[in-house]
Tab-separated table of C-alpha atoms in Angstrom:
chain	number	residue	atom	x	y	z
A	1	MET	CA	47.251	43.070	24.314
A	2	LEU	CA	47.903	40.286	21.839
A	3	LEU	CA	51.208	41.120	20.157
A	4	ASP	CA	53.635	39.162	18.024
A	5	THR	CA	57.353	39.569	17.447
A	6	PHE	CA	56.698	41.535	14.238
A	7	GLY	CA	54.781	44.260	16.054
A	8	ARG	CA	51.329	43.223	14.871
A	9	ARG	CA	48.460	43.564	17.329
A	10	ALA	CA	45.499	41.171	17.166
A	11	VAL	CA	42.245	43.055	17.722
A	12	ASP	CA	39.955	40.918	15.524
A	13	LEU	CA	38.777	37.621	17.027
A	14	ARG	CA	37.221	34.892	14.882
A	15	VAL	CA	35.220	32.409	16.960
A	16	SER	CA	34.158	29.102	15.427
A	17	LEU	CA	30.958	27.924	17.097
A	18	THR	CA	30.704	24.527	15.424
A	19	ASP	CA	32.477	22.447	12.803
A	20	ARG	CA	29.168	21.217	11.392
A	21	CYS	CA	27.670	22.517	8.172
A	22	ASN	CA	24.468	21.899	6.222
A	23	LEU	CA	26.192	22.325	2.844
A	24	ARG	CA	28.907	20.215	1.211
A	25	CYS	CA	30.785	22.799	-0.855
A	26	THR	CA	33.228	21.152	-3.240
A	27	TYR	CA	36.077	23.477	-2.212
A	28	CYS	CA	35.559	22.768	1.498
A	29	MET	CA	34.651	19.142	2.182
A	30	PRO	CA	33.842	15.800	0.545
A	31	GLU	CA	30.278	14.944	-0.441
A	32	GLU	CA	29.815	12.532	2.452
A	33	GLY	CA	30.827	15.173	4.978
A	34	LEU	CA	33.321	14.808	7.811
A	35	GLN	CA	33.696	13.199	11.205
A	36	TRP	CA	32.246	15.965	13.379
A	37	LEU	CA	33.615	16.912	16.774
A	38	ALA	CA	31.922	15.122	19.659
A	39	LYS	CA	29.807	17.380	21.873
A	40	PRO	CA	32.107	17.053	24.932
A	41	GLU	CA	34.967	18.394	22.824
A	42	LEU	CA	33.091	21.576	21.943
A	43	LEU	CA	33.232	24.625	24.146
A	44	THR	CA	29.983	25.246	25.983
A	45	ASP	CA	28.110	28.511	25.529
A	46	GLU	CA	29.384	29.689	28.897
A	47	GLU	CA	32.986	28.792	28.021
A	48	ILE	CA	32.768	30.698	24.743
A	49	VAL	CA	31.410	33.781	26.490
A	50	ARG	CA	34.112	33.569	29.146
A	51	LEU	CA	36.903	33.433	26.570
A	52	VAL	CA	35.399	36.228	24.470
A	53	THR	CA	35.040	38.302	27.631
A	54	LEU	CA	38.691	37.694	28.455
A	55	ALA	CA	39.749	38.654	24.940
A	56	VAL	CA	37.749	41.890	24.949
A	57	ARG	CA	38.317	42.982	28.535
A	58	ASP	CA	41.940	41.975	29.034
A	59	LEU	CA	43.532	41.365	25.632
A	60	GLY	CA	42.383	44.321	23.557
A	61	VAL	CA	40.054	42.574	21.101
A	62	GLN	CA	37.693	45.057	19.459
A	63	GLU	CA	35.876	42.964	16.869
A	64	VAL	CA	34.350	39.490	17.217
A	65	ARG	CA	33.117	37.467	14.275
A	66	PHE	CA	31.247	34.211	14.805
A	67	THR	CA	31.996	31.529	12.218
A	68	GLY	CA	31.793	27.783	11.725
A	69	GLY	CA	31.265	25.411	10.065
A	70	GLU	CA	27.863	27.027	9.938
A	71	PRO	CA	27.295	29.124	13.083
A	72	LEU	CA	23.510	29.224	12.631
A	73	LEU	CA	23.538	25.520	13.558
A	74	ARG	CA	24.666	26.431	17.096
A	75	PRO	CA	21.556	26.203	19.310
A	76	GLY	CA	22.805	28.831	21.776
A	77	LEU	CA	23.890	31.364	19.160
A	78	VAL	CA	21.435	34.138	20.081
A	79	GLY	CA	22.337	33.898	23.762
A	80	ILE	CA	26.057	33.993	22.975
A	81	VAL	CA	25.578	37.122	20.849
A	82	GLU	CA	23.498	38.780	23.547
A	83	ALA	CA	26.098	38.087	26.232
A	84	CYS	CA	28.930	39.408	24.062
A	85	ALA	CA	26.952	42.521	23.130
A	86	ALA	CA	26.648	43.318	26.840
A	87	LEU	CA	30.425	43.459	27.327
A	88	ASP	CA	32.149	46.687	28.287
A	89	PRO	CA	33.847	47.780	26.130
A	90	ARG	CA	31.366	46.495	23.580
A	91	PRO	CA	33.016	44.780	20.602
A	92	GLU	CA	31.730	44.992	17.054
A	93	LEU	CA	29.846	41.739	16.435
A	94	SER	CA	29.436	40.045	13.068
A	95	LEU	CA	28.601	36.612	11.674
A	96	THR	CA	29.836	34.653	8.654
A	97	THR	CA	27.141	32.294	7.402
A	98	ASN	CA	25.949	30.383	4.369
A	99	GLY	CA	22.603	32.112	4.847
A	100	ILE	CA	20.526	28.980	5.317
A	101	GLY	CA	18.342	29.608	8.364
A	102	LEU	CA	19.029	33.334	8.379
A	103	ALA	CA	15.473	34.127	7.298
A	104	ARG	CA	14.133	32.803	10.595
A	105	THR	CA	16.919	34.092	12.862
A	106	ALA	CA	17.886	37.521	11.489
A	107	VAL	CA	15.473	39.504	13.668
A	108	ALA	CA	16.459	37.644	16.848
A	109	LEU	CA	20.151	38.076	16.112
A	110	ARG	CA	19.745	41.799	15.471
A	111	SER	CA	17.752	42.177	18.691
A	112	ALA	CA	20.494	40.310	20.568
A	113	GLY	CA	23.081	42.813	19.370
A	114	LEU	CA	24.589	41.411	16.179
A	115	ASP	CA	25.794	44.266	13.983
A	116	ARG	CA	26.117	42.695	10.524
A	117	VAL	CA	26.531	39.510	8.499
A	118	ASN	CA	28.765	38.106	5.769
A	119	VAL	CA	26.898	35.605	3.603
A	120	SER	CA	28.593	33.130	1.279
A	121	LEU	CA	26.994	33.017	-2.179
A	122	ASP	CA	29.007	31.837	-5.169
A	123	THR	CA	26.357	31.843	-7.883
A	124	LEU	CA	23.034	33.335	-8.965
A	125	ASP	CA	21.998	30.101	-10.655
A	126	GLY	CA	20.181	27.428	-8.661
A	127	SER	CA	21.581	24.491	-10.606
A	128	THR	CA	25.136	25.795	-10.304
A	129	PHE	CA	24.531	26.271	-6.580
A	130	GLN	CA	23.579	22.599	-6.351
A	131	THR	CA	26.718	21.616	-8.244
A	132	LEU	CA	28.935	23.640	-5.897
A	133	THR	CA	27.212	22.838	-2.596
A	134	ARG	CA	25.580	19.467	-3.356
A	135	ARG	CA	22.360	20.834	-1.857
A	136	ARG	CA	19.182	22.460	-3.246
A	137	ARG	CA	19.109	25.428	-0.890
A	138	HIS	CA	19.733	28.405	-3.170
A	139	HIS	CA	16.311	29.908	-2.449
A	140	ASP	CA	17.002	29.733	1.298
A	141	VAL	CA	20.191	31.765	0.912
A	142	LEU	CA	18.389	34.453	-1.104
A	143	ALA	CA	15.650	34.599	1.521
A	144	GLY	CA	18.275	34.898	4.241
A	145	LEU	CA	19.935	37.823	2.502
A	146	ALA	CA	16.657	39.688	2.218
A	147	ALA	CA	15.830	38.980	5.871
A	148	ALA	CA	19.225	40.206	7.036
A	149	GLU	CA	18.799	43.505	5.225
A	150	ALA	CA	15.246	43.937	6.506
A	151	ALA	CA	16.408	43.272	10.070
A	152	GLY	CA	19.091	45.950	9.849
A	153	LEU	CA	22.129	43.655	9.732
A	154	VAL	CA	23.879	46.039	7.374
A	155	PRO	CA	25.929	46.460	5.391
A	156	VAL	CA	25.165	42.975	4.113
A	157	LYS	CA	28.381	41.557	2.670
A	158	LEU	CA	28.629	38.678	0.222
A	159	ASN	CA	31.595	36.324	-0.072
A	160	ALA	CA	32.028	34.537	-3.402
A	161	VAL	CA	34.551	31.914	-4.497
A	162	LEU	CA	34.961	31.351	-8.235
A	163	MET	CA	35.728	27.863	-9.498
A	164	ARG	CA	37.260	27.289	-12.921
A	165	GLY	CA	34.801	25.801	-15.381
A	166	VAL	CA	31.895	26.140	-12.948
A	167	ASN	CA	31.003	29.732	-12.034
A	168	GLU	CA	33.968	31.877	-13.096
A	169	HIS	CA	31.895	33.508	-15.842
A	170	GLU	CA	29.427	34.839	-13.272
A	171	ALA	CA	31.738	37.430	-11.716
A	172	PRO	CA	30.250	40.459	-13.550
A	173	ASP	CA	26.677	39.252	-13.017
A	174	LEU	CA	27.276	38.751	-9.312
A	175	LEU	CA	28.625	42.274	-9.003
A	176	ALA	CA	25.739	43.805	-10.950
A	177	TRP	CA	23.245	41.908	-8.793
A	178	CYS	CA	24.884	43.101	-5.579
A	179	LEU	CA	25.099	46.713	-6.765
A	180	GLU	CA	21.366	46.707	-7.498
A	181	ARG	CA	20.622	45.598	-3.937
A	182	GLY	CA	23.232	47.554	-2.048
A	183	TYR	CA	25.164	44.451	-0.972
A	184	GLU	CA	28.951	44.611	-0.667
A	185	LEU	CA	30.604	41.859	-2.704
A	186	ARG	CA	33.939	40.245	-1.893
A	187	PHE	CA	35.544	37.714	-4.200
A	188	ILE	CA	37.868	35.314	-2.363
A	189	GLU	CA	40.613	33.291	-3.983
A	190	GLN	CA	40.118	29.596	-3.318
A	191	MET	CA	42.454	28.689	-0.465
A	192	PRO	CA	44.201	25.423	0.486
A	193	LEU	CA	41.915	24.640	3.410
A	194	ASP	CA	39.721	21.883	1.978
A	195	ALA	CA	39.287	18.718	4.015
A	196	GLN	CA	40.154	16.459	1.088
A	197	HIS	CA	43.412	18.359	0.370
A	198	GLY	CA	42.525	18.566	-3.307
A	199	TRP	CA	43.454	22.235	-3.743
A	200	ASP	CA	45.372	22.890	-6.951
A	201	ARG	CA	46.922	26.308	-7.393
A	202	SER	CA	46.900	25.995	-11.183
A	203	ALA	CA	43.113	25.573	-11.126
A	204	MET	CA	42.507	28.554	-8.834
A	205	ILE	CA	40.865	31.695	-10.240
A	206	THR	CA	43.314	34.437	-9.284
A	207	ALA	CA	42.623	38.001	-8.247
A	208	GLU	CA	44.029	39.237	-11.549
A	209	GLU	CA	41.634	37.034	-13.497
A	210	ILE	CA	38.691	38.240	-11.405
A	211	LEU	CA	39.584	41.876	-11.978
A	212	GLU	CA	40.051	41.272	-15.690
A	213	ARG	CA	36.553	39.819	-15.959
A	214	LEU	CA	34.997	42.643	-13.943
A	215	SER	CA	36.838	45.331	-15.895
A	216	ALA	CA	35.281	44.083	-19.140
A	217	ARG	CA	31.931	45.466	-17.907
A	218	PHE	CA	32.726	47.975	-15.158
A	219	THR	CA	35.157	50.805	-14.575
A	220	LEU	CA	37.123	49.972	-11.438
A	221	THR	CA	39.009	52.667	-9.539
A	222	PRO	CA	41.307	51.488	-6.718
A	223	GLU	CA	40.580	52.944	-3.308
A	224	PRO	CA	43.508	54.794	-1.718
A	225	SER	CA	45.793	52.221	-0.105
A	226	GLY	CA	45.597	54.001	3.245
A	227	ARG	CA	41.912	53.131	3.597
A	228	ARG	CA	42.541	49.397	3.656
A	229	GLY	CA	44.247	49.188	7.038
A	230	ALA	CA	44.184	45.561	8.213
A	231	ALA	CA	41.191	44.635	6.052
A	232	PRO	CA	41.830	41.519	3.948
A	233	ALA	CA	40.053	42.892	0.881
A	234	GLU	CA	41.526	45.255	-1.650
A	235	ARG	CA	38.628	47.447	-2.777
A	236	TRP	CA	37.672	49.234	-5.951
A	237	VAL	CA	35.035	51.914	-6.587
A	238	VAL	CA	32.694	50.698	-9.322
A	239	ASP	CA	31.688	53.083	-12.138
A	240	GLY	CA	32.473	56.137	-10.035
A	241	GLY	CA	30.584	54.919	-6.958
A	242	PRO	CA	29.008	54.677	-4.575
A	243	GLY	CA	29.200	50.915	-5.103
A	244	ARG	CA	32.401	49.040	-4.316
A	245	VAL	CA	33.805	45.581	-4.826
A	246	GLY	CA	36.557	43.801	-2.953
A	247	VAL	CA	38.961	40.994	-3.754
A	248	ILE	CA	40.611	38.928	-1.037
A	249	ALA	CA	43.772	37.584	-2.654
A	250	SER	CA	44.950	35.393	0.203
A	251	VAL	CA	47.078	33.273	-2.114
A	252	THR	CA	48.524	35.573	-4.770
A	253	ARG	CA	48.672	38.840	-2.797
A	254	PRO	CA	48.745	37.860	0.894
A	255	PHE	CA	48.171	40.594	3.474
A	256	CYS	CA	50.073	39.008	6.350
A	257	ARG	CA	52.046	42.156	7.212
A	258	ALA	CA	48.879	43.874	8.395
A	259	CYS	CA	47.090	40.851	9.855
A	260	ASP	CA	45.253	41.698	13.082
A	261	ARG	CA	43.446	38.398	13.728
A	262	THR	CA	43.388	35.749	16.376
A	263	ARG	CA	41.226	32.640	16.094
A	264	LEU	CA	39.387	30.387	18.530
A	265	THR	CA	38.207	27.007	17.262
A	266	ALA	CA	34.977	25.356	18.335
A	267	ASP	CA	36.958	23.004	20.566
A	268	GLY	CA	38.845	25.769	22.332
A	269	GLN	CA	42.136	25.968	20.447
A	270	VAL	CA	43.864	29.271	19.690
A	271	ARG	CA	45.183	29.577	16.141
A	272	ASN	CA	47.424	32.532	15.402
A	273	CYS	CA	47.022	32.122	11.630
A	274	LEU	CA	44.428	30.584	9.338
A	275	PHE	CA	47.215	28.454	7.839
A	276	ALA	CA	48.942	27.583	11.118
A	277	THR	CA	49.975	23.975	11.611
A	278	GLY	CA	49.953	24.253	15.413
A	279	GLU	CA	47.421	25.319	18.044
A	280	THR	CA	47.350	26.301	21.713
A	281	ASP	CA	44.845	24.460	23.903
A	282	LEU	CA	42.745	26.783	26.066
A	283	ARG	CA	39.944	24.292	26.654
A	284	THR	CA	42.003	21.927	28.799
A	285	ALA	CA	43.378	24.781	30.877
A	286	LEU	CA	39.934	26.314	31.279
A	287	ARG	CA	38.370	23.027	32.396
A	288	SER	CA	41.276	22.352	34.737
A	289	GLY	CA	40.471	25.491	36.711
A	290	ALA	CA	42.850	28.027	35.185
A	291	ASP	CA	42.028	31.591	36.154
A	292	ASP	CA	41.740	34.454	33.683
A	293	ALA	CA	45.369	35.504	34.149
A	294	GLU	CA	46.607	32.009	33.252
A	295	LEU	CA	44.333	31.811	30.204
A	296	ALA	CA	45.442	35.260	29.068
A	297	ALA	CA	49.092	34.248	29.400
A	298	LEU	CA	48.518	31.173	27.208
A	299	TRP	CA	46.741	33.284	24.603
A	300	ARG	CA	49.489	35.926	24.576
A	301	ALA	CA	52.159	33.258	24.160
A	302	ALA	CA	50.230	31.713	21.255
A	303	MET	CA	50.108	35.032	19.413
A	304	TRP	CA	53.702	35.991	20.255
A	305	GLY	CA	54.897	33.030	18.203
A	306	LYS	CA	52.997	33.997	15.043
A	307	LYS	CA	55.062	33.677	11.860
A	308	ALA	CA	55.729	36.579	9.515
A	309	GLY	CA	53.464	35.104	6.862
A	310	ALA	CA	51.345	32.136	5.864
A	311	GLY	CA	54.093	30.913	3.545
A	312	ILE	CA	51.852	29.718	0.713
A	313	ASP	CA	54.539	30.595	-1.814
A	314	GLN	CA	57.279	28.834	0.119
A	315	PRO	CA	58.487	25.352	-0.901
A	316	ASP	CA	58.050	24.066	2.650
A	317	PHE	CA	54.372	25.141	2.892
A	318	HIS	CA	52.113	22.447	4.308
A	319	GLN	CA	48.351	22.699	4.189
A	320	PRO	CA	46.824	22.584	7.700
A	321	VAL	CA	45.543	19.160	8.670
A	322	ARG	CA	42.344	20.639	10.053
A	323	PRO	CA	39.889	21.790	7.355
A	324	MET	CA	38.202	25.175	7.127
A	325	SER	CA	35.063	23.839	8.819
A	326	ALA	CA	37.043	23.071	11.978
A	327	ILE	CA	39.250	26.167	11.902
A	328	GLY	CA	36.571	28.782	11.262
A	329	GLY	CA	36.707	31.212	8.350
């Protein structure tokens, strides 16, 4: 198992498949993009499958989510999913994506064994999408959502970040749109993980503000607290159900006490927290001939040292040097 000194057990593995992305979201990276990892630094498909196998078979991981950057840019994605779906015990497999390219890959991913997808969509307006992402690809995301649902990658979940003065007014419209289509919407507070380190807490749309805007149109009933478990989202039943909406308040209402995640970057580093400032290198050990027992010991040690919380509210908090695209969401 992957335990820490606070008794938390990591059963949810986030695997970044690439640091590259085909969008340039203002809250993630600068317009000109970033210096991408060189191919030799990235884990190969076989190395990823080996480490996921180790995590599932020997370390108690039950859920695997593939992230990026944009994971659909990984050429071997379908094969990686297929190999992980064949593991015994079989983990739950999901994918976090911006949706671009999902229209042409949804069927193959479902056939390979992917269970569901989380798609990032911050706006229903094409021009606002271009402002936020610096790309004209809004129609591709909508097509990807429809393809995912048609392929059976359900429930389709949407992740939305609200930016002050840009799309904050769209919260009720986004929820109404998702309810009509049976999508599950999650609003996420903007987090200090941008490559340009321009995050400003005073400019962030908080969970309380989001709920205030939603409550002006909908009746929100909190789900019983016992249903949340280790899930990052607090959820509310909308207008008596069956629709629900979630808010991930990573900054103002952190859920560190129940965190059950471990993270593997595209270049083979274990991160025990999204906001960690240190990493444990599995890639070098793997390529130096370490056996599974040695790799497992490194991974256990990395998780054992996990801090009690991310410390965003602490005066000594330092934003991670590596941006979200390198860490994996």
